[in-house]
PDB file of C-alpha atoms in Angstrom:
ATOM      1  CA  MET A   1     120.588 101.836 120.589  1.00 49.00           C
ATOM      2  CA  LYS A   2     118.599  98.610 120.661  1.00 50.00           C
ATOM      3  CA  GLN A   3     116.248 100.007 117.975  1.00 49.00           C
ATOM      4  CA  LEU A   4     119.227 100.816 115.740  1.00 44.00           C
ATOM      5  CA  ALA A   5     120.436  97.210 116.010  1.00 47.00           C
ATOM      6  CA  VAL A   6     117.048  96.044 114.709  1.00 42.00           C
ATOM      7  CA  ILE A   7     116.666  98.712 112.006  1.00 44.00           C
ATOM      8  CA  ILE A   8     120.116  98.391 110.354  1.00 44.00           C
ATOM      9  CA  PRO A   9     119.765  94.668 109.415  1.00 43.00           C
ATOM     10  CA  PHE A  10     116.248  95.401 108.113  1.00 41.00           C
ATOM     11  CA  ILE A  11     117.570  98.225 105.880  1.00 42.00           C
ATOM     12  CA  VAL A  12     120.455  96.068 104.610  1.00 41.00           C
ATOM     13  CA  PHE A  13     118.037  93.221 103.830  1.00 41.00           C
ATOM     14  CA  ASN A  14     115.707  95.558 101.896  1.00 43.00           C
ATOM     15  CA  ILE A  15     118.577  97.087  99.914  1.00 41.00           C
ATOM     16  CA  THR A  16     119.830  93.596  99.021  1.00 39.00           C
ATOM     17  CA  LEU A  17     116.329  92.532  98.008  1.00 40.00           C
ATOM     18  CA  ALA A  18     115.874  95.676  95.873  1.00 38.00           C
ATOM     19  CA  GLN A  19     119.218  95.095  94.146  1.00 38.00           C
ATOM     20  CA  SER A  20     118.184  91.600  93.103  1.00 37.00           C
ATOM     21  CA  THR A  21     115.398  93.012  90.932  1.00 80.00           C
ATOM     22  CA  ARG A  22     117.712  95.464  89.213  1.00 89.00           C
ATOM     23  CA  GLN A  23     119.703  92.732  87.493  1.00 95.00           C
ATOM     24  CA  ILE A  24     118.699  89.563  85.657  1.00 96.00           C
ATOM     25  CA  THR A  25     121.106  86.831  84.607  1.00 96.00           C
ATOM     26  CA  LYS A  26     119.739  84.248  82.187  1.00 96.00           C
ATOM     27  CA  ASP A  27     120.267  82.917  78.670  1.00 97.00           C
ATOM     28  CA  PHE A  28     118.520  85.567  76.547  1.00 97.00           C
ATOM     29  CA  ASP A  29     120.104  84.650  73.198  1.00 96.00           C
ATOM     30  CA  GLY A  30     119.578  80.881  73.348  1.00 95.00           C
ATOM     31  CA  ASP A  31     123.207  79.724  73.220  1.00 96.00           C
ATOM     32  CA  LYS A  32     123.073  78.096  76.681  1.00 96.00           C
ATOM     33  CA  LYS A  33     125.481  80.714  78.110  1.00 97.00           C
ATOM     34  CA  MET A  34     124.421  83.229  80.729  1.00 97.00           C
ATOM     35  CA  ASP A  35     123.705  86.820  79.695  1.00 97.00           C
ATOM     36  CA  THR A  36     122.991  89.798  81.952  1.00 97.00           C
ATOM     37  CA  VAL A  37     120.777  92.864  81.899  1.00 97.00           C
ATOM     38  CA  TYR A  38     120.817  95.500  84.628  1.00 97.00           C
ATOM     39  CA  ILE A  39     119.791  99.067  85.453  1.00 95.00           C
ATOM     40  CA  ASP A  40     122.663 101.509  85.923  1.00 94.00           C
ATOM     41  CA  SER A  41     121.217 104.328  88.038  1.00 90.00           C
ATOM     42  CA  ASP A  42     124.429 106.350  87.826  1.00 92.00           C
ATOM     43  CA  LEU A  43     124.238 106.476  84.024  1.00 94.00           C
ATOM     44  CA  ASP A  44     120.397 106.326  83.876  1.00 94.00           C
ATOM     45  CA  LYS A  45     120.621 103.485  81.368  1.00 96.00           C
ATOM     46  CA  LEU A  46     119.768  99.848  80.806  1.00 97.00           C
ATOM     47  CA  ILE A  47     122.872  97.724  80.262  1.00 98.00           C
ATOM     48  CA  CYS A  48     122.893  94.348  78.533  1.00 98.00           C
ATOM     49  CA  VAL A  49     125.793  91.914  78.167  1.00 97.00           C
ATOM     50  CA  LEU A  50     125.216  89.039  75.717  1.00 97.00           C
ATOM     51  CA  SER A  51     127.485  86.025  75.266  1.00 96.00           C
ATOM     52  CA  SER A  52     126.643  86.010  71.538  1.00 95.00           C
ATOM     53  CA  ASN A  53     128.115  89.529  71.352  1.00 94.00           C
ATOM     54  CA  ASN A  54     131.420  88.467  72.993  1.00 95.00           C
ATOM     55  CA  TYR A  55     130.173  89.905  76.306  1.00 96.00           C
ATOM     56  CA  LYS A  56     130.480  93.479  75.038  1.00 96.00           C
ATOM     57  CA  LYS A  57     128.441  95.938  77.087  1.00 97.00           C
ATOM     58  CA  ILE A  58     125.395  97.301  75.211  1.00 97.00           C
ATOM     59  CA  GLU A  59     123.970 100.501  76.703  1.00 98.00           C
ATOM     60  CA  SER A  60     120.583 102.070  76.094  1.00 98.00           C
ATOM     61  CA  LEU A  61     120.291 105.773  75.508  1.00 97.00           C
ATOM     62  CA  LYS A  62     119.748 107.889  78.623  1.00 96.00           C
ATOM     63  CA  ILE A  63     116.449 107.329  80.417  1.00 93.00           C
ATOM     64  CA  ARG A  64     115.509 110.888  81.388  1.00 89.00           C
ATOM     65  CA  SER A  65     112.826 109.985  83.935  1.00 85.00           C
ATOM     66  CA  LEU A  66     114.380 107.021  85.694  1.00 85.00           C
ATOM     67  CA  ASN A  67     112.361 106.669  88.880  1.00 80.00           C
ATOM     68  CA  PHE A  68     113.802 105.391  92.151  1.00 76.00           C
ATOM     69  CA  GLY A  69     111.323 102.483  92.179  1.00 75.00           C
ATOM     70  CA  ASN A  70     112.374 101.045  88.805  1.00 89.00           C
ATOM     71  CA  THR A  71     112.862  97.306  88.492  1.00 92.00           C
ATOM     72  CA  LEU A  72     113.450  94.430  86.075  1.00 95.00           C
ATOM     73  CA  VAL A  73     111.124  91.441  85.815  1.00 94.00           C
ATOM     74  CA  GLU A  74     112.083  88.216  84.060  1.00 95.00           C
ATOM     75  CA  THR A  75     109.738  86.928  81.350  1.00 95.00           C
ATOM     76  CA  LYS A  76     109.762  83.576  79.554  1.00 94.00           C
ATOM     77  CA  ASN A  77     111.698  84.941  76.558  1.00 92.00           C
ATOM     78  CA  GLY A  78     113.260  88.137  77.886  1.00 96.00           C
ATOM     79  CA  PHE A  79     112.601  90.790  80.507  1.00 97.00           C
ATOM     80  CA  GLN A  80     110.428  93.732  81.429  1.00 96.00           C
ATOM     81  CA  PHE A  81     111.709  97.117  82.580  1.00 96.00           C
ATOM     82  CA  TRP A  82     109.222  98.717  85.013  1.00 93.00           C
ATOM     83  CA  ASN A  83     109.387 102.462  85.648  1.00 90.00           C
ATOM     84  CA  ASP A  84     106.811 104.754  87.296  1.00 77.00           C
ATOM     85  CA  TYR A  85     106.453 108.471  86.546  1.00 62.00           C
ATOM     86  CA  GLY A  86     104.246 110.060  89.183  1.00 59.00           C
ATOM     87  CA  ARG A  87     100.813 109.815  87.520  1.00 62.00           C
ATOM     88  CA  SER A  88     101.793 107.156  84.965  1.00 69.00           C
ATOM     89  CA  GLY A  89     103.587 103.838  85.096  1.00 82.00           C
ATOM     90  CA  TRP A  90     105.433 102.168  82.242  1.00 89.00           C
ATOM     91  CA  ILE A  91     106.517  98.646  81.429  1.00 93.00           C
ATOM     92  CA  ASN A  92     108.819  98.063  78.469  1.00 96.00           C
ATOM     93  CA  GLU A  93     109.211  94.425  77.422  1.00 98.00           C
ATOM     94  CA  PHE A  94     112.330  93.218  75.602  1.00 98.00           C
ATOM     95  CA  GLU A  95     113.128  89.955  73.852  1.00 98.00           C
ATOM     96  CA  TYR A  96     116.138  88.700  71.910  1.00 97.00           C
ATOM     97  CA  ASN A  97     115.569  88.942  68.143  1.00 97.00           C
ATOM     98  CA  THR A  98     117.380  85.963  66.605  1.00 96.00           C
ATOM     99  CA  ASN A  99     117.301  87.447  63.071  1.00 96.00           C
ATOM    100  CA  VAL A 100     119.248  90.611  63.933  1.00 96.00           C
ATOM    101  CA  LYS A 101     120.887  89.192  67.100  1.00 95.00           C
ATOM    102  CA  LYS A 102     119.832  92.103  69.332  1.00 97.00           C
ATOM    103  CA  MET A 103     117.554  92.748  72.308  1.00 98.00           C
ATOM    104  CA  GLN A 104     114.377  94.290  70.874  1.00 98.00           C
ATOM    105  CA  LEU A 105     111.521  96.219  72.485  1.00 98.00           C
ATOM    106  CA  ILE A 106     108.389  94.167  71.732  1.00 98.00           C
ATOM    107  CA  LYS A 107     105.675  95.683  73.972  1.00 98.00           C
ATOM    108  CA  ILE A 108     104.888  98.867  75.872  1.00 97.00           C
ATOM    109  CA  TYR A 109     102.367  98.927  78.718  1.00 94.00           C
ATOM    110  CA  ARG A 110     101.101 102.092  80.397  1.00 89.00           C
ATOM    111  CA  THR A 111      98.934 102.670  83.482  1.00 83.00           C
ATOM    112  CA  ASP A 112      97.384 106.048  84.354  1.00 73.00           C
ATOM    113  CA  TYR A 113      96.642 107.075  87.910  1.00 62.00           C
ATOM    114  CA  ASP A 114      94.645 110.255  87.231  1.00 57.00           C
ATOM    115  CA  LEU A 115      91.400 109.314  89.000  1.00 53.00           C
ATOM    116  CA  ASP A 116      91.343 109.222  92.788  1.00 51.00           C
ATOM    117  CA  ARG A 117      90.410 105.838  94.234  1.00 51.00           C
ATOM    118  CA  HIS A 118      89.039 107.455  97.394  1.00 49.00           C
ATOM    119  CA  THR A 119      86.588 109.502  95.307  1.00 53.00           C
ATOM    120  CA  TYR A 120      85.643 106.913  92.675  1.00 50.00           C
ATOM    121  CA  GLY A 121      86.088 103.611  94.504  1.00 53.00           C
ATOM    122  CA  ASP A 122      87.655 100.244  93.840  1.00 58.00           C
ATOM    123  CA  LEU A 123      87.047 100.349  90.076  1.00 58.00           C
ATOM    124  CA  VAL A 124      90.024 102.708  89.757  1.00 53.00           C
ATOM    125  CA  LYS A 125      92.181 101.311  92.571  1.00 53.00           C
ATOM    126  CA  ASN A 126      94.673  99.826  90.096  1.00 53.00           C
ATOM    127  CA  GLY A 127      94.678 102.840  87.802  1.00 54.00           C
ATOM    128  CA  SER A 128      92.148 104.859  85.853  1.00 73.00           C
ATOM    129  CA  GLY A 129      93.344 103.519  82.537  1.00 81.00           C
ATOM    130  CA  ARG A 130      95.553 100.892  80.981  1.00 87.00           C
ATOM    131  CA  SER A 131      96.926 100.667  77.494  1.00 92.00           C
ATOM    132  CA  SER A 132      99.446  98.587  75.618  1.00 96.00           C
ATOM    133  CA  VAL A 133     100.932  98.192  72.192  1.00 97.00           C
ATOM    134  CA  ASP A 134     102.278  94.946  70.795  1.00 98.00           C
ATOM    135  CA  LEU A 135     105.134  96.152  68.604  1.00 97.00           C
ATOM    136  CA  LYS A 136     105.245  92.888  66.646  1.00 96.00           C
ATOM    137  CA  SER A 137     101.643  93.182  65.443  1.00 97.00           C
ATOM    138  CA  ASN A 138     101.298  96.995  65.888  1.00 97.00           C
ATOM    139  CA  THR A 139      98.109  96.349  67.892  1.00 97.00           C
ATOM    140  CA  TYR A 140      97.078  98.938  70.458  1.00 97.00           C
ATOM    141  CA  ILE A 141      94.526  98.160  73.198  1.00 96.00           C
ATOM    142  CA  GLY A 142      93.268 100.784  75.647  1.00 93.00           C
ATOM    143  CA  ASP A 143      90.866 100.418  78.581  1.00 90.00           C
ATOM    144  CA  PHE A 144      89.961 103.656  80.369  1.00 87.00           C
ATOM    145  CA  TYR A 145      87.566 105.157  82.874  1.00 81.00           C
ATOM    146  CA  ASP A 146      86.254 108.683  82.571  1.00 80.00           C
ATOM    147  CA  VAL A 147      84.197 111.012  84.741  1.00 77.00           C
ATOM    148  CA  TYR A 148      81.135 112.268  82.883  1.00 78.00           C
ATOM    149  CA  ASN A 149      78.563 114.535  84.620  1.00 84.00           C
ATOM    150  CA  GLY A 150      80.209 113.722  87.950  1.00 77.00           C
ATOM    151  CA  LYS A 151      79.900 109.953  87.504  1.00 79.00           C
ATOM    152  CA  LEU A 152      82.505 107.340  86.701  1.00 79.00           C
ATOM    153  CA  ARG A 153      81.986 105.548  83.396  1.00 81.00           C
ATOM    154  CA  LYS A 154      83.925 102.800  81.641  1.00 86.00           C
ATOM    155  CA  LEU A 155      84.803 103.738  78.080  1.00 89.00           C
ATOM    156  CA  PRO A 156      84.574 101.061  75.373  1.00 93.00           C
ATOM    157  CA  THR A 157      87.823  99.174  74.818  1.00 95.00           C
ATOM    158  CA  ILE A 158      89.927 100.885  72.168  1.00 94.00           C
ATOM    159  CA  THR A 159      91.610  98.610  69.616  1.00 97.00           C
ATOM    160  CA  LYS A 160      93.627 100.310  66.885  1.00 96.00           C
ATOM    161  CA  GLN A 161      96.796 100.035  64.854  1.00 96.00           C
ATOM    162  CA  MET A 162      99.798 101.911  66.268  1.00 96.00           C
ATOM    163  CA  ILE A 163     103.125 101.786  64.470  1.00 95.00           C
ATOM    164  CA  PHE A 164     106.591 102.515  65.824  1.00 96.00           C
ATOM    165  CA  THR A 165     109.927 101.875  64.165  1.00 95.00           C
ATOM    166  CA  ASP A 166     111.862  98.871  65.465  1.00 97.00           C
ATOM    167  CA  THR A 167     113.540  99.770  68.748  1.00 98.00           C
ATOM    168  CA  PHE A 168     116.486  97.838  70.124  1.00 98.00           C
ATOM    169  CA  LEU A 169     118.093  98.169  73.537  1.00 98.00           C
ATOM    170  CA  TYR A 170     121.025 100.223  72.182  1.00 97.00           C
ATOM    171  CA  CYS A 171     118.636 102.905  70.821  1.00 97.00           C
ATOM    172  CA  PHE A 172     115.996 102.696  73.580  1.00 97.00           C
ATOM    173  CA  SER A 173     115.133 105.672  75.777  1.00 96.00           C
ATOM    174  CA  ASP A 174     111.958 106.724  77.536  1.00 92.00           C
ATOM    175  CA  ASP A 175     111.232 109.061  74.609  1.00 94.00           C
ATOM    176  CA  ILE A 176     109.284 106.176  73.064  1.00 96.00           C
ATOM    177  CA  ASN A 177     107.100 106.030  76.201  1.00 92.00           C
ATOM    178  CA  PHE A 178     106.242 109.712  75.914  1.00 91.00           C
ATOM    179  CA  GLU A 179     105.484 109.290  72.209  1.00 95.00           C
ATOM    180  CA  PHE A 180     103.251 106.340  73.104  1.00 94.00           C
ATOM    181  CA  GLU A 181     101.526 108.498  75.739  1.00 89.00           C
ATOM    182  CA  LYS A 182     100.727 111.206  73.151  1.00 92.00           C
ATOM    183  CA  LYS A 183      99.160 108.662  70.819  1.00 94.00           C
ATOM    184  CA  CYS A 184      97.198 107.091  73.715  1.00 90.00           C
ATOM    185  CA  LEU A 185      95.799 110.486  74.713  1.00 87.00           C
ATOM    186  CA  LEU A 186      94.546 111.113  71.187  1.00 90.00           C
ATOM    187  CA  PHE A 187      92.708 107.765  71.177  1.00 91.00           C
ATOM    188  CA  TYR A 188      91.363 108.464  74.696  1.00 85.00           C
ATOM    189  CA  GLU A 189      90.027 111.922  73.789  1.00 86.00           C
ATOM    190  CA  GLU A 190      88.389 110.442  70.698  1.00 89.00           C
ATOM    191  CA  ALA A 191      86.741 107.674  72.782  1.00 87.00           C
ATOM    192  CA  LYS A 192      85.374 110.216  75.301  1.00 82.00           C
ATOM    193  CA  LYS A 193      83.456 111.995  72.529  1.00 83.00           C
ATOM    194  CA  ASN A 194      81.505 108.853  71.563  1.00 74.00           C
TER     195      ASN A 194
END
């Protein structure tokens, strides 16, 4: 019984702590009034409420692979939505676009966890590959490791153009992440041949 008295407050504290990263309240649209973004796990959506939109709820499309460990991270001009999918992790960064007055996806980051750290060492402890695309400049950067003839090798950094249509929070889903993954894999396979 004594153990239960210690465990229950610990669980409540951790749940409270986890909830705090699932919602951000700050002035996203620059009008000095508080706005809110949060993850709705029941709907599998991101929800944003902007003062400049008369506090109407803006919902993303359904996020098919919403992982239990998802979180929101505040950035200087917006927020990041972090979501892990087993062997890959995603970060989608949003910022308020003052021209169209909407929250816009501006960057996608991806980390692969395909190579085993215990087999290949500390070089792959934080992932066997990282890639990102800046959706404002359409610049893709990929850094990957590969196993060639049983040995780990670092592939040259990949820098290419990658174009997506403008994506706003109301039309965002993780489909764009899977499309990004397909394009990354093509660049990766090409880099392995060189």
